[in-house]
XYZ file of N, CA and C in Angstrom:
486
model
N 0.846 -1.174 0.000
C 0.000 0.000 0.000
C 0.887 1.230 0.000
N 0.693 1.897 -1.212
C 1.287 3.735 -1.176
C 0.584 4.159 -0.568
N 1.057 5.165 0.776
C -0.029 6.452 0.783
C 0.887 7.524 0.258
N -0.237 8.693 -0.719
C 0.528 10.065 -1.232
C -0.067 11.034 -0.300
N 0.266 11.918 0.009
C 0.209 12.959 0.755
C 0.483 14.310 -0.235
N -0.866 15.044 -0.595
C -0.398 16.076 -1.729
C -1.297 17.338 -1.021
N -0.120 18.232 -0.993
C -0.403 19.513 -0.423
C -1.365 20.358 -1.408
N -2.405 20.852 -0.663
C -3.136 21.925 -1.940
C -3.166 23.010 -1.049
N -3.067 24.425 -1.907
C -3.350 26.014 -1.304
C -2.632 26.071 -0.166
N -3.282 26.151 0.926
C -2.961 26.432 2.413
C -2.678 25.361 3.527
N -2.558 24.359 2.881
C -2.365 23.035 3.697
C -0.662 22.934 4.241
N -0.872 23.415 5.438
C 0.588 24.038 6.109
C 1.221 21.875 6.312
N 0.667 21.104 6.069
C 1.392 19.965 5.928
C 2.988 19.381 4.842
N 3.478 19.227 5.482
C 4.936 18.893 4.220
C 3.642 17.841 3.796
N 4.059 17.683 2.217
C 3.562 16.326 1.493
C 4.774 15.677 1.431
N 4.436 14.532 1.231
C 4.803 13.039 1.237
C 4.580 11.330 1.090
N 5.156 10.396 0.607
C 4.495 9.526 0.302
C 5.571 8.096 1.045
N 4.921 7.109 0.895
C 5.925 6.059 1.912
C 4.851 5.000 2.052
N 5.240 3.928 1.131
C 4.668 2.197 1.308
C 4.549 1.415 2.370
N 3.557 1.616 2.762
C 3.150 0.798 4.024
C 3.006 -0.484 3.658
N 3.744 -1.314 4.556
C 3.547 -2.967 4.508
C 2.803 -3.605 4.827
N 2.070 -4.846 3.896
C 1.142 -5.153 4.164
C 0.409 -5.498 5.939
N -0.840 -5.430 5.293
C -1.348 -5.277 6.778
C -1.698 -4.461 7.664
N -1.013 -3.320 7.303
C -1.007 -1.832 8.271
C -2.361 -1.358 7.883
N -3.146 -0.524 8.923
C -4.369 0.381 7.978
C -4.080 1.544 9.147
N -4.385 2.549 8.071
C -4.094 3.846 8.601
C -4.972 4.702 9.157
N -4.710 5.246 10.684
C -5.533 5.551 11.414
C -5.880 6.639 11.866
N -4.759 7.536 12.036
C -4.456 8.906 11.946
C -3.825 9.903 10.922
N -4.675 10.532 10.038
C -3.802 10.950 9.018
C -3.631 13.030 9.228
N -2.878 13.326 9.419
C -2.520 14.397 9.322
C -3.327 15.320 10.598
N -2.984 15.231 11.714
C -3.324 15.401 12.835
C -2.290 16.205 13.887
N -2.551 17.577 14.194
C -1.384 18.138 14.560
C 0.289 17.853 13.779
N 0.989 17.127 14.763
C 1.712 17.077 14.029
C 2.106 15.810 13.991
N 1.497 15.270 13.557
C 1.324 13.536 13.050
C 0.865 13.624 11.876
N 1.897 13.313 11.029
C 1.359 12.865 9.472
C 0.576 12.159 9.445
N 1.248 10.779 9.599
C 0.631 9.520 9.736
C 0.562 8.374 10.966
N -0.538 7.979 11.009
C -0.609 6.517 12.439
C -0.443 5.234 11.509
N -0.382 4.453 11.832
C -0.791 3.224 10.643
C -0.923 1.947 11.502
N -1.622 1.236 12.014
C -1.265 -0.230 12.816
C -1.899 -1.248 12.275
N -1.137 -2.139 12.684
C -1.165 -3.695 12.252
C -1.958 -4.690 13.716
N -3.210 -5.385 12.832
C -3.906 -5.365 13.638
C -3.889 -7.151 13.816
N -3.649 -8.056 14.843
C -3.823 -9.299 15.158
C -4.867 -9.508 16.228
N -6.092 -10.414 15.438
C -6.926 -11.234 16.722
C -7.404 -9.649 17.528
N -7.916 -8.548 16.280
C -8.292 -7.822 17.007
C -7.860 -6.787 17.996
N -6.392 -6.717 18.103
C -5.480 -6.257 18.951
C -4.419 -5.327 18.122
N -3.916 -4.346 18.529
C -2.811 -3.836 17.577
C -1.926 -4.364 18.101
N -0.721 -5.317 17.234
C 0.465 -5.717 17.468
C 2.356 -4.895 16.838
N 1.194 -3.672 15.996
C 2.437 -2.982 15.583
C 2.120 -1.770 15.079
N 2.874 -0.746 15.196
C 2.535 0.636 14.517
C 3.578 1.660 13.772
N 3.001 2.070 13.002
C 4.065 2.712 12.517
C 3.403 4.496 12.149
N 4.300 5.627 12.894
C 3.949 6.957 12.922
C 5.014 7.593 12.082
N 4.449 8.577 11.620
C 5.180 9.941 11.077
C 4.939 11.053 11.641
N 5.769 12.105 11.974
C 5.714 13.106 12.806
C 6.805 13.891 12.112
N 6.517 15.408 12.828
C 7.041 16.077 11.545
C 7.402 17.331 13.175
N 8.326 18.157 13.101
C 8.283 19.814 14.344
C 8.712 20.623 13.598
N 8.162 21.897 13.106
C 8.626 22.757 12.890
C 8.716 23.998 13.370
N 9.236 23.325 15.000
C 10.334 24.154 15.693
C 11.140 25.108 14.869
N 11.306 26.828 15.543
C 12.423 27.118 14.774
C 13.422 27.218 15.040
N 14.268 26.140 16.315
C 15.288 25.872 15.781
C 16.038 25.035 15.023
N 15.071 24.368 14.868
C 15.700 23.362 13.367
C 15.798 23.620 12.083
N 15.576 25.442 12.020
C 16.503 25.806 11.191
C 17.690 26.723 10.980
N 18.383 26.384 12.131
C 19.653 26.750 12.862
C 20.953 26.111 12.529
N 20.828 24.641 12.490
C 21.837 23.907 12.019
C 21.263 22.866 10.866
N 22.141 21.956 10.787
C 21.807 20.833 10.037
C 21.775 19.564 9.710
N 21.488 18.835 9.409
C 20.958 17.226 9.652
C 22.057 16.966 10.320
N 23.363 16.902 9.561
C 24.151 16.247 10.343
C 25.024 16.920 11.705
N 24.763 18.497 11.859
C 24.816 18.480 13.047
C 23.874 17.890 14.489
N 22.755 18.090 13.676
C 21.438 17.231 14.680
C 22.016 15.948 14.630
N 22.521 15.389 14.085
C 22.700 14.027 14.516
C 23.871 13.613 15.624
N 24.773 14.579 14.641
C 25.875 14.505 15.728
C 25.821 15.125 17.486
N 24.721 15.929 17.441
C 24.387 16.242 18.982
C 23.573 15.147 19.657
N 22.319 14.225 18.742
C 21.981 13.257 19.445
C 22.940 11.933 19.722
N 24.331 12.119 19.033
C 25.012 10.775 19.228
C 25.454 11.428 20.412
N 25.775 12.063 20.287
C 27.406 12.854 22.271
C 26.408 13.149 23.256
N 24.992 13.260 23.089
C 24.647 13.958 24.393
C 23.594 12.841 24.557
N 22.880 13.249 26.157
C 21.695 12.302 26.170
C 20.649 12.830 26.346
N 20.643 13.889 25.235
C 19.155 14.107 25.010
C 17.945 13.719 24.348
N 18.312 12.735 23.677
C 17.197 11.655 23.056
C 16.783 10.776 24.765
N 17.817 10.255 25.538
C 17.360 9.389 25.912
C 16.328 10.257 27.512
N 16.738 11.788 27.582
C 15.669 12.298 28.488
C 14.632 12.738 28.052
N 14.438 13.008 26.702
C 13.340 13.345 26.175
C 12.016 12.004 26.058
N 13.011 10.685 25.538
C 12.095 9.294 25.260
C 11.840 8.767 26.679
N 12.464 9.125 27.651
C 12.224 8.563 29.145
C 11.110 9.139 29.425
N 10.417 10.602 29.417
C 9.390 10.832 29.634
C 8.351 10.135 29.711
N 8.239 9.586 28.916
C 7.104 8.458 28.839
C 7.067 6.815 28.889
N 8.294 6.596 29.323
C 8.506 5.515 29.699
C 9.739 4.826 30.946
N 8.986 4.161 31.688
C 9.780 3.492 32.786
C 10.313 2.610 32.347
N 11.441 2.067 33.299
C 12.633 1.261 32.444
C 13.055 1.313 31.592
N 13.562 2.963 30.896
C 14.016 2.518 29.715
C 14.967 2.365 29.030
N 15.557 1.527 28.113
C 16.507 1.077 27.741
C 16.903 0.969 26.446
N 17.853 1.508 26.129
C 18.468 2.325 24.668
C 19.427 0.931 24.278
N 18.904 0.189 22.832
C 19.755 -0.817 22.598
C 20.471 -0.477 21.478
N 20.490 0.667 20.879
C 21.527 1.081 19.774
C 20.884 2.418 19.281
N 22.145 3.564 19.379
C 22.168 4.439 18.786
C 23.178 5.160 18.275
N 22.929 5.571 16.979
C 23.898 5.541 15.730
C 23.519 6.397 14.593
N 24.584 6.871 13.786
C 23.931 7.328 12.104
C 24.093 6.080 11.680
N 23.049 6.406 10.183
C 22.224 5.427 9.415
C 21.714 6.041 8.534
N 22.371 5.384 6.758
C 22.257 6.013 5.803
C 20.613 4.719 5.197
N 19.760 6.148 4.886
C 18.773 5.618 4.261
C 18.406 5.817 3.304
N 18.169 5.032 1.660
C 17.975 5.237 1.111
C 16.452 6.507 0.460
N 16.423 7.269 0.086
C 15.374 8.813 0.021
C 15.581 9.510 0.863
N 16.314 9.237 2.197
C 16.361 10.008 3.113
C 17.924 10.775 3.348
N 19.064 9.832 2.995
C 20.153 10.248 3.588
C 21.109 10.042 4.823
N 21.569 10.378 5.612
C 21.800 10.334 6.814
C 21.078 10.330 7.430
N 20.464 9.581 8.832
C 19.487 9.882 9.938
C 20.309 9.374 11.378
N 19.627 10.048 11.534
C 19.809 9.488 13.525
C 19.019 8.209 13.597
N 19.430 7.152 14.405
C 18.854 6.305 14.145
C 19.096 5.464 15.504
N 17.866 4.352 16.441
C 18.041 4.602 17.621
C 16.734 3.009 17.830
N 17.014 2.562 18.018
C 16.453 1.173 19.154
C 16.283 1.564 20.430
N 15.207 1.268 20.678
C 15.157 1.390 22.559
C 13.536 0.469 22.929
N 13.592 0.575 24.599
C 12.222 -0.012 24.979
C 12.073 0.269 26.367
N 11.491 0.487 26.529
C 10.529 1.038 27.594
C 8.829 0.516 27.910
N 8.623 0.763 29.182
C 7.295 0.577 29.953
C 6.565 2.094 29.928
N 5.264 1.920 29.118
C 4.171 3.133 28.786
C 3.966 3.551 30.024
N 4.150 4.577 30.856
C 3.940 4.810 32.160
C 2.365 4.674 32.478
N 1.372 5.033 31.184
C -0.189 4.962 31.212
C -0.698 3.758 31.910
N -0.209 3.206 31.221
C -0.241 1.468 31.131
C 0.560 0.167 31.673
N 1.628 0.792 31.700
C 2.842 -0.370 31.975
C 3.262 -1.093 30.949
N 2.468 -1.185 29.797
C 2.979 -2.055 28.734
C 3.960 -1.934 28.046
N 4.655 -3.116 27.552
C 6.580 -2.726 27.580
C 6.030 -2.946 26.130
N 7.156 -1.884 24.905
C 7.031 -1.678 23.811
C 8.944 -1.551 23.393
N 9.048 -1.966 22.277
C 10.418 -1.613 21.770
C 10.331 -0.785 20.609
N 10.424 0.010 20.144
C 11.127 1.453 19.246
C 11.560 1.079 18.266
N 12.005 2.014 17.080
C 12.647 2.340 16.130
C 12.586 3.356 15.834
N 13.304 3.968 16.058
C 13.090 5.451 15.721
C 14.213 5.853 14.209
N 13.638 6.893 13.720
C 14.252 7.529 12.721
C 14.304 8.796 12.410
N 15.404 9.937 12.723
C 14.755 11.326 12.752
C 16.219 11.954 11.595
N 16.058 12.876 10.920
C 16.465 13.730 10.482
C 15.745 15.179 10.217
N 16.810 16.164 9.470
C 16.111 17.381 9.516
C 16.335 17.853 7.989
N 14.941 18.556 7.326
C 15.475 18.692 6.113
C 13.932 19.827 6.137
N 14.679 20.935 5.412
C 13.683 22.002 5.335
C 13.128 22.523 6.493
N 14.113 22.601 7.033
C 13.627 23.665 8.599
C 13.271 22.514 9.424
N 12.457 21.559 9.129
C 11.621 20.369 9.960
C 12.673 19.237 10.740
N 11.933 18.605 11.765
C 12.788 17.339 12.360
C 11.442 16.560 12.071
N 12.036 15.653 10.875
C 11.006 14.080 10.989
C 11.396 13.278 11.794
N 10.247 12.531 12.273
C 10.784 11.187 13.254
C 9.620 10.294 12.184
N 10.231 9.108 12.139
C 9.391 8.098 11.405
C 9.608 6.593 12.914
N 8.840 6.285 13.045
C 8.939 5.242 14.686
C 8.413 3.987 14.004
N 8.307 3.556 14.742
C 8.038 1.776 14.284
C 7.840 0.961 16.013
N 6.819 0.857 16.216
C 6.705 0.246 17.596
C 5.810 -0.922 17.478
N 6.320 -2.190 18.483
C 6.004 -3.391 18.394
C 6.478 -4.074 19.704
N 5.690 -4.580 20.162
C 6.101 -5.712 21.855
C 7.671 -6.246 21.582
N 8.133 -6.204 21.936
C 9.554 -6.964 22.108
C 9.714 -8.222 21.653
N 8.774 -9.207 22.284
C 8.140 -10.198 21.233
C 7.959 -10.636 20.270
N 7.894 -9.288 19.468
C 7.643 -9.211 18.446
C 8.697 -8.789 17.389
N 9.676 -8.204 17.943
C 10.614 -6.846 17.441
C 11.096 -7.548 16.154
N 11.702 -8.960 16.239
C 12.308 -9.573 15.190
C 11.495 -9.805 14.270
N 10.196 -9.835 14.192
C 9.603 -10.070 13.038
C 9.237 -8.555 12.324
N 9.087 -7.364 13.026
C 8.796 -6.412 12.152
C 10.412 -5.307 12.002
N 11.341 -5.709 12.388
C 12.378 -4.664 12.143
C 13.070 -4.510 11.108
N 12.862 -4.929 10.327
C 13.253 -5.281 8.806
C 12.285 -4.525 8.003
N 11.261 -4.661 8.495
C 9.757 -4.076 7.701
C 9.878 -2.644 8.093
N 9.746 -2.488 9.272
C 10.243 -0.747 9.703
C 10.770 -0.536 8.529
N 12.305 -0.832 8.399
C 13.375 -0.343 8.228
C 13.074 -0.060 6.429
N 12.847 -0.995 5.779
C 11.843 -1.061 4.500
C 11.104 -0.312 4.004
N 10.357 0.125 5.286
C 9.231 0.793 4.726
C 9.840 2.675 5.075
N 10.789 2.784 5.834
C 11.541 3.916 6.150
C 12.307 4.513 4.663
N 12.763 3.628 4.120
C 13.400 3.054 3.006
C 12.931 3.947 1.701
N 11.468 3.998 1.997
C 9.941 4.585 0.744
C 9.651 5.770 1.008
N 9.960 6.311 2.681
C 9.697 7.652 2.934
C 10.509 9.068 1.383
N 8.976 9.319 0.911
C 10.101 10.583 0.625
C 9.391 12.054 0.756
N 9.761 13.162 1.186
C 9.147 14.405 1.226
C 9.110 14.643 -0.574
């Protein structure tokens, strides 16, 4: 499944488009600042999701991708910002990561307990900055689960293009 995302007149949204893997149906589309929701649904239950998010903060247009990246590798401000909302949490790789449409990204594994809920979830995150904006593209799935969709994340990250 393509979704296109096409800006008309006054639609303060970046457009964009990015192949969702089978299975996903999309739930939130262009909502503050959520492009896209998309989850994968088992036995009635969501077992996986995948978001787009977009800030156009202005200081992200101050520096540039690869200084943003290089400040989230030296400092730990990814990991106080993603702790917010989760107990126990635990950062299993973070790194640059060249993606094809995208370029360089920050790029980052972790998992944590939903403080709402308690329910433990593992991450994928993907953020760069391009046109003033910081995208994050995420990929979340039970731990349980992680090995069967992290490839598919990564795939479908792969299709993102502004």
């Amino acid at each position: 499944m393509s979704v296109s995302i096409l800006s008309c007149g006054k639609d303060p949204y970046p457009k964009f488009d990015i192949k969702l893997p089978s299975g996903f149906e999309t739930e939130v589309y262009k909502d503050g600042y959520n492009l896209l929701t998309a989850s994968k649904y088992v036995n009635g239950d969501i077992e996986s999701m995948i978001e787009l998010r977009y800030s156009d903060d202005w200081s992200f247009s101050t520096f540039s991708n690869n200084t943003y990246i290089a400040e989230m590798l030296k400092t730990d401000k990814f990991e106080k910002a993603s702790s917010m909302m989760f107990n126990n949490f635990k950062v299993q790789i973070k790194e640059k990561m060249y993606f094809k449409n995208l370029g360089y990204c920050f790029y980052s594994i972790y998992s944590g307990d939903y403080y709402a809920n308690n329910v433990r979830v593992t991450n994928v995150v993907v953020q760069f900055v391009k046109g003033d904006k910081l995208y994050t593209l995420l990929g979340s799935t039970f731990p349980e689960n992680f090995s069967n969709y992290h490839k598919q994340f990564l795939n479908t990250f792969e299709t993102f293009t502004l």
